[in-house]
Amino acid sequence: MIAFRIAASILAAWLALAATPAGAERLITSLSNHRVMVTSSYTGVDLVLFGSVERDPSSAIRRGGYDVVVTVSGPRDTERTRRKGRVLGIWVNEDYRTFVNVPSYLAILSSKPTQSVAAADTLRRLQVGFDNFQLPQQIGPDVADVVKDDPFRQAFVRLKQEHGLYVARDGAVTFLTPTLFRADVPMPANVPFGIYEIDVKLFADNAMIAQSTSALEVIKVGFEQFVANAAHDHALLYGLVTAMMALLTGWFASVVFRRD
Amino acid sequence: MQIYLPIADLPVNIFLILGMGLAVGFISGMFGIGGGFLMTPLLIFIGVTPGVAVASVTTHIAASSCSGAISYWRRNAVDLPLALMLLGGGILGTGTGVWLFTLMRALDQLDLMIGLSYLTLLTVIGGLMAWESIRAILRTRSGRPVVLRRAGSHLWFHGLPIKFRFKRSRIYVSAIPIWVIGFIIGFIGAIMGIGGGFLLVPMLIYFLRVPTSTVIGTSQVLTLVTMASATVMHAVTNQQVDAVLALILMVGGVIGAQFGARTGYKMTGEWLRLLLGVLVLVVGLRFAYALIVPPTELFSIRVSETAP
């Protein structure tokens, strides 16, 4: 993967100001690039997220320092996790669970292991970490998330991680100064297209004290976009042109390789 | 060198795809088969989704069989009336196959059905072809001449009415088995996403007694027409044809097919059939292996629908 790092200034470009629940701190974040362009040479990029904690001068200094958890979630889709079983001596897909409206991409980056930034119930409420992130399954007519050690849920997260689409990195958020941090967001080669949500949570003293949300977009551009558009918008013409291309290639080869 | 495929949404190494096209093209030119039953599993193996793999391979086979068909045409090795009559049955079969494909997908056991169809069809056909050609080779070795069209060995359907004489193939057969064979090829092709050349060639040889000299050229012409129309149908119905992927495949494919056709032309029919039989059998056994051996990963994910 080519590291594609744009040194973005915090003041320039996009500023995402956050609602400040605790009142004392404000969180300001900026992403190196809000639009990932997928071209013919695209093999994945690393986006750089910068953030700064602005502290109200009148409030007390936090002794324990700050912790940051960045959650990047991609466009939602419905995915089916299937399990093979042996039926009459052959291995077939025996059982499945449908995960409804789950992120196609999910990165959870933190300054230290997510379990240690706040109490377990807080983390669950805030959906921090894979175990607490809502991955609802279709159960009969209902849609609900199940216990985190459900084998289908675990398999889903594991397979997504193997594909590089679910990423959890403790320590991927680094503090450059006590109030300035950066994080590398890996966008893999097989990145899904669409709108991504970036959610940055600031923790101190076992509680979330500030939050900031922004978005980024992954789009196809150039020749790739042209081909994809043609295939969707002018399907018949695209099909005929592709078939003609096949016949011409075949004819051309037989002329070039003609011996007699 | 990496290139991003616009419909498959996947970066691939261009030389890997080119090499796969060359290798499968060589085999397709040599045996007069489309090679879809080899190329589709290969593409799925490198991460292309089955839908895009099947659709793009039809385009690749169209190009490959086009250059092959022209080569055989120049050698007067194409029986055009026979190919056209097969095509009539083929179109009917494709329609029926697409209908059943949709039905099986609704039943949610499409993967298993495809796996089992590949397994059954490939091992049976491959085994039969290999066995028959080994017997033919042994007969030649022992000094007795090989009689491909045994005068007394007429099967029951050779007595059917509506007979036609195909001059180039020097056969006089009923139209009914020709339409039935065309129908079966179209039907299986639609269900399994293959051109069906590897089935058509042995069927023409064993059932219609088409001589080896015209069987491959005729099969190439049929494959060319069905795959070119399948490309257009796939593009219109599912928008799954990746023109960039298909172009890389076909550039490798047509070059490979040229060399394959020359190699195939030099070989005797028995050895050619033995090689193809073994190849088909091996792919069939590979499917059997995947179904029988306990998989290392029991789970798999499939995106069933993308949210708008």
XYZ file of C-alpha atoms in Angstrom:
568
model
C 0.000 0.000 0.000
C 1.323 3.380 -0.963
C 1.372 5.699 1.957
C -0.380 8.772 0.701
C 0.178 11.294 3.394
C -0.830 14.858 2.951
C 0.419 17.041 5.700
C -2.739 18.929 6.347
C -2.774 22.001 8.411
C -5.315 22.027 11.157
C -6.475 25.517 10.367
C -6.795 24.956 6.666
C -9.489 22.872 5.037
C -12.364 21.426 6.917
C -12.991 22.196 10.548
C -15.330 20.029 12.488
C -16.498 21.626 15.654
C -18.117 19.436 18.199
C -20.898 19.651 20.640
C -19.242 19.764 24.007
C -21.069 17.640 26.538
C -18.834 18.377 29.502
C -18.337 22.014 28.626
C -14.681 22.331 29.476
C -13.086 20.963 26.281
C -13.696 21.390 22.617
C -12.498 18.903 20.015
C -11.347 20.093 16.604
C -10.460 17.547 13.927
C -9.302 17.729 10.345
C -8.755 15.047 7.750
C -5.986 15.195 5.157
C -8.415 14.408 2.378
C -12.190 14.292 2.393
C -12.464 12.664 -0.982
C -10.650 9.446 -1.841
C -10.418 9.100 -5.611
C -10.161 5.574 -6.902
C -8.273 5.616 -10.206
C -6.637 2.873 -12.279
C -3.513 3.034 -10.144
C -5.365 2.933 -6.813
C -4.017 0.306 -4.443
C -5.082 1.810 -1.156
C -4.142 4.957 0.786
C -3.622 6.077 4.355
C -5.587 9.159 5.309
C -4.250 11.295 8.112
C -6.573 12.681 10.743
C -5.381 15.540 12.924
C -7.137 16.680 16.038
C -6.704 19.246 18.709
C -8.213 19.531 22.178
C -9.099 23.111 23.104
C -9.365 23.526 26.805
C -11.319 26.228 28.554
C -8.560 28.145 30.445
C -10.741 28.572 33.501
C -11.309 24.832 33.987
C -9.063 22.508 35.926
C -6.272 20.590 34.178
C -7.016 16.882 33.633
C -4.337 14.975 35.520
C -4.853 11.708 33.695
C -4.476 13.236 30.236
C -6.725 12.593 27.272
C -7.631 9.487 25.289
C -9.054 9.447 21.799
C -11.069 6.807 19.967
C -11.620 7.322 16.238
C -14.401 5.271 14.614
C -14.608 5.390 10.807
C -17.619 3.559 9.391
C -18.236 3.029 5.703
C -21.459 2.856 3.695
C -23.966 0.393 5.164
C -25.089 -2.786 3.491
C -26.686 -6.101 4.292
C -24.288 -9.022 4.484
C -24.887 -12.693 5.010
C -22.502 -14.823 7.064
C -22.803 -18.475 6.128
C -21.522 -21.540 7.921
C -20.678 -24.795 6.224
C -21.743 -28.111 7.645
C -21.479 -31.710 6.513
C -24.621 -33.031 4.882
C -24.531 -36.541 3.386
C -20.735 -36.456 3.231
C -20.324 -33.144 1.436
C -19.699 -29.681 2.831
C -22.494 -27.272 2.093
C -23.617 -23.912 3.423
C -25.849 -25.196 6.161
C -26.761 -22.175 8.219
C -26.539 -18.421 7.887
C -27.223 -15.151 9.665
C -28.103 -11.943 7.878
C -26.419 -8.822 9.218
C -28.679 -5.919 8.411
C -27.442 -2.411 7.716
C -23.900 -2.969 8.974
C -20.880 -0.871 7.934
C -19.073 -2.301 4.909
C -15.922 -0.742 6.368
C -15.161 -0.100 10.023
C -11.962 1.223 11.575
C -11.564 1.664 15.294
C -8.373 3.536 16.119
C -7.484 4.500 19.645
C -4.691 6.047 21.671
C -4.712 3.074 24.046
C -6.669 -0.208 24.275
C -10.343 0.726 24.092
C -11.272 -1.319 27.181
C -9.142 0.961 29.341
C -10.412 4.385 28.222
C -13.707 4.189 30.117
C -15.915 1.840 32.107
C -17.441 -1.121 30.264
C -21.009 0.170 30.418
C -19.938 3.581 29.097
C -18.139 1.940 26.192
C -21.167 -0.175 25.418
C -23.444 2.843 25.442
C -21.093 4.776 23.172
C -20.532 1.733 20.889
C -16.753 1.873 21.238
C -14.856 -1.151 19.903
C -15.944 -4.130 17.771
C -17.575 -5.847 20.750
C -19.784 -2.861 21.458
C -20.462 -1.704 17.922
C -24.016 -2.479 16.852
C -23.999 -5.265 14.251
C -27.699 -6.112 14.058
C -28.784 -9.518 12.803
C -32.072 -10.563 11.335
C -33.642 -12.891 13.892
C -37.012 -14.021 12.628
C -39.021 -10.856 12.083
C -36.799 -8.849 14.466
C -33.477 -7.143 13.951
C -31.175 -7.060 16.950
C -27.518 -7.335 17.904
C -26.600 -10.518 19.739
C -24.050 -11.312 22.426
C -20.505 -10.571 21.386
C -19.374 -14.218 21.567
C -22.011 -15.372 19.072
C -20.071 -17.539 16.578
C -21.612 -15.864 13.516
C -20.838 -12.394 14.843
C -17.272 -13.396 15.668
C -16.834 -15.007 12.244
C -18.242 -11.910 10.550
C -15.808 -9.583 12.320
C -12.887 -11.989 11.784
C -13.553 -12.379 8.045
C -14.006 -8.637 7.631
C -10.667 -8.129 9.368
C -9.033 -10.679 7.063
C -10.340 -8.711 4.084
C -8.845 -5.540 5.580
C -12.283 -3.929 5.819
C -12.574 -4.013 9.600
C -9.556 -2.574 11.359
C -8.880 -2.213 15.068
C -5.641 -0.548 16.097
C -4.804 0.311 19.670
C -2.185 3.016 19.712
C -2.928 4.181 16.156
C -3.865 7.566 17.594
C -0.690 9.301 18.754
C -0.441 12.487 20.776
C 2.106 14.895 19.322
C 1.634 17.285 22.244
C -0.658 16.728 25.267
C -3.524 18.304 23.276
C -2.610 17.613 19.640
C -3.056 14.156 18.116
C -2.949 12.405 14.783
C -4.260 9.081 13.454
C -3.649 7.155 10.233
C -6.853 5.829 8.694
C -6.075 2.907 6.356
C -8.236 2.779 3.221
C -7.605 -0.638 1.668
C -7.469 -1.527 -2.030
C -10.945 -3.092 -1.934
C -12.474 -0.021 -0.255
C -16.269 0.234 -0.741
C -17.608 3.348 -2.476
C -19.806 5.855 -0.727
C -19.991 8.180 2.243
C -17.962 7.375 5.361
C -18.680 8.700 8.824
C -15.760 9.733 10.988
C -16.525 9.875 14.640
C -13.885 11.107 17.096
C -14.500 10.687 20.808
C -12.401 12.355 23.497
C -12.138 10.627 26.842
C -10.763 11.812 30.155
C -11.263 10.525 33.673
C -13.176 7.448 32.428
C -15.838 9.501 30.655
C -16.432 10.954 27.222
C -15.968 14.703 27.387
C -16.167 15.742 23.751
C -17.124 14.312 20.369
C -16.655 15.376 16.781
C -18.164 13.926 13.612
C -17.305 14.509 9.999
C -17.529 12.632 6.735
C -15.457 11.526 3.805
C -16.360 10.215 0.387
C -14.836 7.426 -1.672
C -15.516 7.828 -5.385
C -14.419 6.386 -8.687
C -12.944 8.915 -11.122
C -11.530 9.107 -14.624
C -11.672 6.173 -17.006
C -12.972 3.823 -14.296
C -15.891 6.145 -13.623
C -16.584 6.442 -17.357
C -16.681 2.663 -17.806
C -18.813 2.109 -14.692
C -21.259 4.846 -15.743
C -21.498 3.487 -19.270
C -22.198 -0.014 -17.943
C -25.047 1.258 -15.783
C -26.570 4.050 -17.857
C -26.183 2.682 -21.383
C -26.245 -1.050 -20.689
C -27.269 -2.203 -24.170
C -24.773 0.032 -25.958
C -22.060 -0.992 -23.494
C -22.840 -4.668 -24.107
C -22.809 -4.269 -27.888
C -19.548 -2.305 -27.834
C -17.940 -4.900 -25.544
C -19.095 -7.745 -27.804
C -17.784 -5.890 -30.891
C -14.492 -5.341 -29.072
C -14.309 -9.105 -28.508
C -14.981 -9.925 -32.158
C -12.495 -7.322 -33.401
C -9.813 -8.590 -31.034
C -10.406 -12.141 -32.243
C -10.360 -11.103 -35.912
C -7.284 -8.922 -35.425
C -5.398 -11.771 -33.769
C -6.236 -14.183 -36.580
C -4.948 -11.634 -39.137
C -1.763 -10.926 -37.194
C -1.032 -14.602 -36.641
C -1.990 -15.737 -40.114
C 0.722 -17.951 -41.495
C -0.293 -18.573 -45.075
C 1.813 -3.557 -12.619
C -1.476 -2.993 -10.832
C -4.637 -1.919 -12.618
C -8.039 -1.150 -11.120
C -10.985 -3.023 -12.637
C -13.982 -0.651 -12.870
C -16.850 -3.159 -12.601
C -15.164 -5.814 -10.469
C -14.017 -2.980 -8.131
C -10.708 -4.694 -7.550
C -7.049 -3.878 -8.219
C -5.260 -6.725 -9.999
C -1.862 -7.401 -11.480
C -2.236 -6.918 -15.240
C 0.388 -9.579 -16.043
C -1.336 -12.179 -13.889
C -4.594 -11.676 -15.812
C -2.708 -11.638 -19.123
C -0.955 -14.886 -18.203
C -4.233 -16.525 -17.233
C -5.709 -15.429 -20.568
C -2.710 -16.901 -22.452
C -2.861 -20.233 -20.657
C -6.615 -20.705 -20.969
C -6.515 -19.379 -24.562
C -3.914 -21.993 -25.497
C -6.099 -24.776 -24.099
C -9.220 -23.348 -25.749
C -7.563 -23.146 -29.173
C -6.125 -26.630 -28.842
C -9.372 -28.381 -27.963
C -11.883 -26.050 -29.542
C -13.480 -25.295 -26.205
C -14.292 -21.912 -24.719
C -12.306 -22.527 -21.563
C -14.937 -20.957 -19.331
C -14.942 -23.941 -17.008
C -11.257 -23.147 -16.307
C -11.288 -19.332 -16.419
C -14.339 -18.708 -14.231
C -12.981 -20.664 -11.210
C -9.552 -19.012 -11.705
C -11.050 -15.506 -11.583
C -13.152 -16.326 -8.531
C -9.980 -17.654 -6.911
C -8.184 -14.281 -7.338
C -11.111 -12.449 -5.743
C -13.454 -11.450 -8.597
C -17.090 -11.943 -7.583
C -18.749 -14.928 -9.336
C -21.242 -12.684 -11.151
C -18.554 -10.472 -12.697
C -16.333 -13.509 -13.394
C -19.038 -15.376 -15.312
C -20.151 -12.284 -17.269
C -16.633 -11.127 -18.204
C -15.494 -14.628 -19.136
C -18.297 -14.840 -21.736
C -16.737 -11.797 -23.456
C -13.276 -13.340 -23.277
C -14.572 -16.606 -24.756
C -16.306 -14.692 -27.559
C -12.960 -13.183 -28.603
C -11.039 -16.405 -28.140
C -13.520 -18.493 -30.145
C -13.707 -15.767 -32.829
C -10.011 -16.023 -33.620
C -10.240 -19.820 -33.376
C -13.293 -19.947 -35.649
C -11.523 -17.841 -38.316
C -8.474 -20.132 -38.173
C -10.632 -23.230 -38.680
C -12.735 -21.480 -41.334
C -9.628 -20.911 -43.432
C -8.840 -24.612 -43.205
C -12.395 -25.444 -44.354
C -12.919 -27.137 -41.001
C -16.289 -25.540 -40.171
C -19.655 -27.123 -40.899
C -21.803 -23.988 -40.987
C -25.259 -25.604 -41.559
C -24.611 -27.899 -38.586
C -23.524 -24.957 -36.411
C -26.657 -22.966 -37.326
C -28.943 -25.875 -36.542
C -27.236 -26.382 -33.171
C -27.647 -22.681 -32.487
C -31.429 -22.949 -32.875
C -31.607 -25.459 -30.030
C -29.003 -23.491 -28.094
C -31.117 -20.322 -27.935
C -34.111 -22.273 -26.583
C -31.874 -23.980 -24.012
C -30.344 -20.690 -22.830
C -33.787 -19.222 -22.213
C -34.840 -22.252 -20.156
C -31.523 -22.225 -18.277
C -31.842 -18.554 -17.298
C -35.353 -19.252 -16.010
C -34.138 -22.162 -13.837
C -31.133 -20.127 -12.638
C -33.465 -17.450 -11.268
C -35.611 -20.116 -9.621
C -32.635 -21.785 -7.902
C -31.350 -18.442 -6.662
C -34.716 -17.846 -5.047
C -34.281 -21.184 -3.222
C -30.903 -19.907 -1.887
C -28.901 -23.040 -2.710
C -27.361 -21.790 -5.935
C -23.746 -22.282 -4.801
C -24.346 -25.915 -3.935
C -26.267 -26.561 -7.146
C -23.470 -25.040 -9.235
C -20.812 -26.993 -7.318
C -22.683 -30.265 -7.721
C -23.424 -29.632 -11.420
C -19.738 -28.938 -12.077
C -18.703 -32.016 -10.092
C -21.150 -34.432 -11.711
C -20.853 -33.142 -15.242
C -17.082 -32.726 -15.328
C -16.138 -36.016 -13.684
C -18.614 -38.035 -15.761
C -17.783 -36.381 -19.095
C -14.044 -36.237 -18.362
C -13.961 -39.856 -17.208
C -15.915 -41.082 -20.236
C -13.739 -39.133 -22.678
C -10.486 -40.306 -21.116
C -11.679 -43.925 -20.991
C -12.890 -43.902 -24.602
C -9.709 -42.347 -25.958
C -7.462 -44.720 -23.984
C -9.365 -47.623 -25.537
C -8.988 -46.061 -28.993
C -5.249 -45.540 -28.476
C -4.827 -49.129 -27.245
C -6.722 -50.390 -30.289
C -4.347 -48.473 -32.573
C -1.333 -49.825 -30.689
C -2.523 -53.403 -31.086
C -2.636 -52.905 -34.835
C -6.385 -52.832 -35.398
C -7.576 -49.716 -37.233
C -9.726 -47.219 -35.379
C -13.169 -47.055 -36.903
C -14.697 -43.803 -35.761
C -17.936 -44.193 -37.645
C -18.768 -47.829 -37.293
C -21.384 -48.729 -39.872
C -23.252 -51.135 -37.647
C -23.110 -49.122 -34.463
C -26.115 -46.890 -35.098
C -27.755 -45.742 -31.909
C -31.554 -45.615 -31.661
C -31.843 -41.910 -32.463
C -30.019 -42.356 -35.730
C -33.260 -43.806 -37.006
C -35.256 -40.646 -36.246
C -36.958 -38.770 -39.091
C -36.280 -35.281 -40.589
C -32.841 -36.299 -41.788
C -30.342 -33.817 -43.120
C -27.136 -34.380 -44.997
C -24.174 -32.312 -43.784
C -21.720 -32.414 -46.650
C -18.658 -31.056 -44.955
C -18.927 -33.408 -42.003
C -20.068 -36.220 -44.284
C -22.886 -37.237 -41.979
C -26.585 -37.906 -42.609
C -28.508 -37.451 -39.366
C -31.889 -36.431 -38.024
C -32.410 -32.802 -36.951
C -33.953 -33.922 -33.639
C -30.734 -35.008 -31.845
C -28.996 -31.869 -33.175
C -31.648 -29.604 -31.646
C -31.541 -31.629 -28.404
C -27.753 -31.302 -28.168
C -27.969 -27.554 -28.876
C -30.656 -27.222 -26.205
C -28.569 -29.110 -23.597
C -25.497 -26.962 -24.317
C -27.480 -23.714 -24.055
C -29.235 -24.888 -20.892
C -26.071 -26.020 -19.084
C -24.182 -22.954 -20.277
C -26.738 -20.610 -18.722
C -26.787 -22.500 -15.416
C -23.045 -23.036 -14.994
C -21.745 -19.960 -16.791
C -19.711 -21.869 -19.349
C -19.574 -21.890 -23.140
C -20.116 -25.630 -23.188
C -17.515 -26.417 -25.849
C -15.997 -29.201 -23.773
C -19.422 -30.876 -23.716
C -20.318 -30.081 -27.293
C -17.158 -31.575 -28.830
C -17.586 -35.059 -27.295
C -21.360 -35.023 -27.920
C -20.837 -34.242 -31.601
C -18.183 -36.950 -31.839
C -19.993 -39.700 -29.981
C -23.637 -39.079 -30.832
C -23.574 -37.488 -34.275
C -20.300 -39.093 -35.436
C -19.007 -35.730 -36.612
C -15.408 -36.285 -37.759
C -12.604 -34.757 -35.679
C -11.621 -32.596 -38.668
C -14.773 -30.435 -38.522
C -15.901 -30.874 -34.925
C -13.656 -28.231 -33.352
C -14.253 -25.541 -35.978
C -18.028 -26.074 -35.817
C -17.966 -25.942 -32.028
C -15.963 -22.675 -32.160
C -18.554 -21.041 -34.415
C -21.394 -22.044 -32.084
C -19.451 -20.829 -29.031
C -18.698 -17.524 -30.754
C -22.355 -16.742 -31.449
C -23.704 -17.854 -28.061
C -20.988 -16.073 -26.057
C -21.245 -12.810 -28.020
C -24.997 -12.722 -27.393
C -24.463 -13.778 -23.753
C -22.134 -10.769 -23.325
C -24.880 -8.412 -24.472
C -27.492 -10.179 -22.289
C -25.270 -10.084 -19.196
C -24.520 -6.394 -19.795
C -28.215 -5.559 -20.097
C -29.597 -7.709 -17.258
C -26.969 -7.510 -14.466
C -24.424 -4.885 -15.632
C -21.702 -7.275 -14.530
C -19.486 -7.287 -17.643
C -16.104 -5.776 -16.837
C -14.831 -4.570 -20.210
C -11.322 -3.847 -18.870
C -10.984 -7.307 -17.340
C -12.408 -8.896 -20.497
C -10.005 -6.934 -22.725
C -6.924 -8.063 -20.790
C -8.190 -11.642 -20.777
C -8.955 -11.644 -24.497
C -5.593 -10.158 -25.514
C -3.920 -13.052 -23.707
C -6.637 -15.424 -24.883
C -6.444 -14.776 -28.632
C -2.648 -15.075 -28.666
C -2.805 -18.287 -26.686
C -5.594 -19.656 -28.887
C -3.496 -19.191 -32.045
C -0.686 -21.326 -30.692
C -3.172 -23.753 -29.194
C -4.983 -24.228 -32.506
C -1.698 -25.055 -34.284
C -0.676 -27.528 -31.591
C -4.119 -29.112 -31.681
C -4.092 -29.426 -35.451
C -0.880 -31.464 -35.312
C -2.174 -33.920 -32.730
C -4.180 -37.046 -33.461
C -7.792 -37.089 -32.380
C -7.378 -39.804 -29.756
C -4.580 -38.053 -27.918
C -6.417 -34.743 -28.104
C -9.524 -36.328 -26.588
C -7.511 -38.077 -23.896
C -5.832 -34.819 -22.867
C -9.118 -32.921 -22.799
C -10.792 -35.778 -20.901
C -8.061 -35.727 -18.248
C -8.247 -31.924 -17.972
C -12.034 -31.928 -17.533
C -11.748 -34.783 -15.027
C -9.142 -32.900 -12.978
C -11.328 -29.767 -12.738
C -14.282 -31.972 -11.764
C -12.220 -33.706 -9.072
C -11.130 -30.294 -7.798
C -14.810 -29.489 -7.195
C -15.247 -32.875 -5.515
C -12.254 -32.116 -3.286
C -13.781 -28.776 -2.225
C -17.060 -30.486 -1.376
C -15.643 -33.496 0.478
C -12.550 -32.285 2.375
C -13.369 -30.384 5.582
C -12.793 -26.693 4.828
C -10.323 -24.731 6.973
C -12.766 -21.814 7.122
C -16.342 -22.814 7.788
C -17.684 -19.291 7.500
C -18.025 -17.025 4.498
C -19.560 -13.601 3.910
C -21.692 -12.550 0.994
C -22.982 -9.046 0.438
C -26.647 -9.682 -0.214
C -27.621 -6.112 -0.961
C -25.951 -2.741 -0.917
C -27.875 0.021 0.752
C -28.656 2.872 -1.655
